Amino acid sequence: MLKKLRSKRALGLLGVLLACGLAATGAQAQADHLLLTKVVVKTRISPQIGSEYVAIHNPTAATADLSRYYLTDATLAGAPYWELVMGAGRGGGGTNGDFNARFPDGALLTPGETIVVSFAGSTHFQGVFGVLPDYELFEDGLVLDGVPELVEARPGGIAYGLGNPAGNTPPSPGWLDDAETLMLYFWDGAADLVQDIDYLTWGATAPRVDKSSVVIDGPDSGTATSAYLPDTAVGSQDPMAVHDFSEANERIDLDEGDEILAGGNGREDHDETSENLSVTWAITAATAPPAGGATTIAAPVITAAAPATAPQYENAAVTIGITVLSPPSNAADEMSIYWRADGGAWQGVGASNQGGGAWSAT
């Protein structure tokens, strides 16, 4: 995925409107945070049935800056998403089809609107539904299109897509149809703790989230730790039903049912793992989401970077060549290359445009 590449680009967003009925039930106030509202998980490539995606809705009165919102299914022991704060490659994603990704800078979600994120790429999504998503997890085409990709939460957090060594198709098994989780969470880049926003789980208990015993130290210079509050025990979580081919899971309650509203690890103190998903979600048809409009402009992608000549001796100048693919109407017009030697401090130098997507810096 794109690293340290700056491109001047216009930003805007026209959300898509999700065609579904969302009920506000009970005595609780309407949701005060972003919500996952529709998800398609059971698909096939041959014959082509469905295309994995999630819809995210803003039921609040404020525009959400999505640049610190993350999507992940990295919940298994040894590589959970909440370890992203520890740096050093922690935070999961990038193996076994798991991912940990955030929205690009400038991404917004205005009040009352919904966006769609394709987990299989925009080309596959359009082939199934006839419209483009607002975002794609990775670029699945051989050339860049105008649909912006999510950004790796850490280097290797997606690990596939155009410009990645693994290629532009996800590995198998990828998302598991019958047992998986999906977490939308928030991290400001500095705190010890991430904040859960909305959570889905279906099928077996192994992927479910429980941070109850976790004590962790984030990226600050101190050594003081912070502790997560109790999540709902894995065995007590109420999963949504597993849909079949040509179906979807769809939220039918914006109030999140019987979710515990205080003392949790959510951004609004909710315990997001306590929602009774079997009641607040229903199985519906996997119909095409309404066509989206312009969102964050897709960014250029680096596809190759290497020294043009090998260094022959200490302090010798080295020229770095970089190849960049640019999406339509958003060509890279400025680039800085950052480098360091033997684990030293990062240094930056401006690159010159050689034409045809080639850049170089010495």
CSV table of C-alpha atoms in Angstrom, one decimal, residues 4-174:
chain,number,residue,atom,x,y,z
A,4,LYS,CA,5.1,8.3,2.4
A,5,LEU,CA,3.7,9.4,-0.9
A,6,ARG,CA,2.1,12.8,-1.0
A,7,SER,CA,-0.3,13.8,-3.7
A,8,LYS,CA,-2.3,17.1,-3.9
A,9,ARG,CA,-5.9,16.1,-4.3
A,10,ALA,CA,-9.4,17.4,-3.8
A,11,LEU,CA,-11.4,15.9,-1.1
A,12,GLY,CA,-15.2,15.4,-1.0
A,13,LEU,CA,-17.8,12.8,-0.1
A,14,LEU,CA,-21.2,11.9,-1.4
A,15,GLY,CA,-22.4,9.0,0.7
A,16,VAL,CA,-24.8,6.2,-0.5
A,17,LEU,CA,-28.1,5.7,1.0
A,18,LEU,CA,-28.7,2.2,2.2
A,19,ALA,CA,-32.1,0.8,1.1
A,20,CYS,CA,-33.3,-0.7,4.3
A,21,GLY,CA,-35.6,-0.1,7.2
A,22,LEU,CA,-33.9,0.7,10.5
A,23,ALA,CA,-36.1,0.7,13.5
A,24,ALA,CA,-35.5,2.8,16.7
A,25,THR,CA,-37.0,0.7,19.4
A,26,GLY,CA,-37.3,0.7,23.2
A,27,ALA,CA,-36.5,3.5,25.6
A,28,GLN,CA,-32.9,4.0,24.7
A,29,ALA,CA,-31.6,7.1,22.9
A,30,GLN,CA,-30.8,6.7,19.2
A,31,ALA,CA,-27.2,5.5,18.6
A,32,ASP,CA,-24.6,8.2,19.3
A,33,HIS,CA,-21.8,6.6,17.2
A,34,LEU,CA,-21.3,5.1,13.7
A,35,LEU,CA,-23.0,1.8,13.1
A,36,LEU,CA,-22.4,-1.2,10.9
A,37,THR,CA,-25.7,-1.7,9.1
A,38,LYS,CA,-25.3,-4.3,6.4
A,39,VAL,CA,-22.8,-7.0,5.6
A,40,VAL,CA,-22.4,-9.7,2.9
A,41,VAL,CA,-20.0,-12.5,3.8
A,42,LYS,CA,-21.0,-15.7,2.0
A,43,THR,CA,-19.8,-15.5,-1.6
A,44,ARG,CA,-18.3,-17.5,-4.3
A,45,ILE,CA,-15.9,-16.6,-7.2
A,46,SER,CA,-16.8,-19.4,-9.6
A,47,PRO,CA,-19.7,-19.3,-10.1
A,48,GLN,CA,-19.7,-15.7,-9.1
A,49,ILE,CA,-22.2,-15.2,-6.3
A,50,GLY,CA,-22.2,-12.0,-4.2
A,51,SER,CA,-19.3,-9.8,-3.2
A,52,GLU,CA,-18.2,-9.2,0.3
A,53,TYR,CA,-18.9,-5.7,1.7
A,54,VAL,CA,-20.0,-3.8,4.8
A,55,ALA,CA,-22.1,-0.7,5.0
A,56,ILE,CA,-21.4,1.9,7.7
A,57,HIS,CA,-24.0,4.5,8.7
A,58,ASN,CA,-23.8,7.8,10.6
A,59,PRO,CA,-26.9,8.2,12.7
A,60,THR,CA,-25.6,11.2,14.6
A,61,ALA,CA,-25.9,14.9,14.0
A,62,ALA,CA,-22.1,15.4,13.5
A,63,THR,CA,-19.9,14.7,10.5
A,64,ALA,CA,-17.4,12.0,11.3
A,65,ASP,CA,-13.7,12.3,10.4
A,66,LEU,CA,-13.0,8.7,9.3
A,67,SER,CA,-9.2,9.1,9.2
A,68,ARG,CA,-8.9,7.6,12.7
A,69,TYR,CA,-11.5,4.9,12.2
A,70,TYR,CA,-10.3,1.3,11.5
A,71,LEU,CA,-11.9,-1.8,10.2
A,72,THR,CA,-10.5,-5.2,11.1
A,73,ASP,CA,-11.2,-8.9,11.5
A,74,ALA,CA,-7.8,-9.5,13.3
A,75,THR,CA,-9.1,-10.8,16.6
A,76,LEU,CA,-7.3,-14.1,17.1
A,77,ALA,CA,-4.8,-14.7,20.0
A,78,GLY,CA,-1.3,-13.7,19.1
A,79,ALA,CA,-2.2,-10.9,16.6
A,80,PRO,CA,-5.3,-9.0,17.9
A,81,TYR,CA,-6.2,-5.5,16.6
A,82,TRP,CA,-5.8,-3.8,20.0
A,83,GLU,CA,-2.0,-4.5,20.0
A,84,LEU,CA,-1.7,-1.9,17.2
A,85,VAL,CA,-0.8,0.7,19.8
A,86,MET,CA,2.4,-1.3,20.7
A,87,GLY,CA,4.0,-0.7,17.3
A,88,ALA,CA,6.8,-3.0,16.0
A,89,GLY,CA,4.5,-4.7,13.6
A,90,ARG,CA,1.8,-5.5,16.2
A,91,GLY,CA,-1.9,-5.3,15.6
A,92,GLY,CA,-2.7,-8.3,13.3
A,93,GLY,CA,-3.8,-8.4,9.7
A,94,GLY,CA,-1.9,-9.5,6.7
A,95,THR,CA,-2.0,-13.2,7.3
A,96,ASN,CA,-4.6,-15.9,6.6
A,97,GLY,CA,-6.8,-13.3,4.9
A,98,ASP,CA,-7.1,-11.1,8.0
A,99,PHE,CA,-6.8,-7.4,7.7
A,100,ASN,CA,-6.4,-4.3,9.9
A,101,ALA,CA,-7.0,-1.1,7.9
A,102,ARG,CA,-8.1,2.5,8.4
A,103,PHE,CA,-9.8,5.0,6.3
A,104,PRO,CA,-7.6,7.5,4.3
A,105,ASP,CA,-7.0,11.0,5.4
A,106,GLY,CA,-9.8,13.3,4.4
A,107,ALA,CA,-12.5,10.7,4.5
A,108,LEU,CA,-15.7,12.0,6.0
A,109,LEU,CA,-19.2,10.5,6.8
A,110,THR,CA,-21.9,13.2,7.0
A,111,PRO,CA,-25.0,12.9,9.3
A,112,GLY,CA,-27.6,10.4,8.0
A,113,GLU,CA,-25.4,9.0,5.3
A,114,THR,CA,-24.0,5.6,4.6
A,115,ILE,CA,-20.8,4.3,2.9
A,116,VAL,CA,-20.0,0.9,1.4
A,117,VAL,CA,-16.6,-0.8,1.7
A,118,SER,CA,-15.9,-3.7,-0.6
A,119,PHE,CA,-13.7,-6.4,0.9
A,120,ALA,CA,-13.1,-8.0,-2.5
A,121,GLY,CA,-12.1,-5.0,-4.5
A,122,SER,CA,-14.2,-2.6,-6.6
A,123,THR,CA,-13.8,-4.6,-9.9
A,124,HIS,CA,-15.3,-7.7,-8.3
A,125,PHE,CA,-18.0,-5.7,-6.5
A,126,GLN,CA,-19.1,-3.9,-9.7
A,127,GLY,CA,-19.2,-7.1,-11.6
A,128,VAL,CA,-21.7,-8.5,-9.1
A,129,PHE,CA,-23.8,-5.4,-8.2
A,130,GLY,CA,-23.3,-3.2,-11.3
A,131,VAL,CA,-22.2,-0.2,-9.2
A,132,LEU,CA,-19.0,0.9,-7.5
A,133,PRO,CA,-18.5,0.9,-3.8
A,134,ASP,CA,-17.3,4.0,-1.9
A,135,TYR,CA,-14.1,2.3,-0.8
A,136,GLU,CA,-12.3,-0.9,-1.4
A,137,LEU,CA,-10.0,-2.8,1.0
A,138,PHE,CA,-7.5,-3.2,-1.7
A,139,GLU,CA,-7.1,-2.6,-5.5
A,140,ASP,CA,-8.1,-5.8,-7.2
A,141,GLY,CA,-7.6,-4.5,-10.8
A,142,LEU,CA,-4.5,-4.5,-12.9
A,143,VAL,CA,-4.6,-0.7,-13.1
A,144,LEU,CA,-5.9,1.8,-10.6
A,145,ASP,CA,-9.5,2.9,-10.7
A,146,GLY,CA,-11.1,5.9,-9.0
A,147,VAL,CA,-12.2,4.0,-5.9
A,148,PRO,CA,-10.0,4.9,-2.9
A,149,GLU,CA,-8.4,2.0,-1.0
A,150,LEU,CA,-8.3,1.7,2.8
A,151,VAL,CA,-4.8,2.2,4.3
A,152,GLU,CA,-2.9,-0.5,6.1
A,153,ALA,CA,-3.2,0.1,9.9
A,154,ARG,CA,0.5,-1.0,10.1
A,155,PRO,CA,2.9,-2.1,7.4
A,156,GLY,CA,1.6,-5.4,6.1
A,157,GLY,CA,-1.8,-5.0,7.7
A,158,ILE,CA,-3.6,-5.8,4.5
A,159,ALA,CA,-0.7,-7.4,2.6
A,160,TYR,CA,-2.5,-7.8,-0.8
A,161,GLY,CA,-3.7,-5.6,-3.5
A,162,LEU,CA,-2.0,-3.9,-6.5
A,163,GLY,CA,1.5,-2.8,-5.4
A,164,ASN,CA,1.9,-5.4,-2.7
A,165,PRO,CA,4.3,-8.4,-3.1
A,166,ALA,CA,1.5,-10.9,-2.6
A,167,GLY,CA,-0.4,-9.6,-5.6
A,168,ASN,CA,-3.8,-8.0,-6.1
A,169,THR,CA,-6.1,-10.9,-5.0
A,170,PRO,CA,-6.6,-11.9,-1.3
A,171,PRO,CA,-5.3,-15.3,-0.1
A,172,SER,CA,-7.5,-18.3,0.6
A,173,PRO,CA,-9.4,-18.8,2.9
A,174,GLY,CA,-9.8,-15.1,3.5
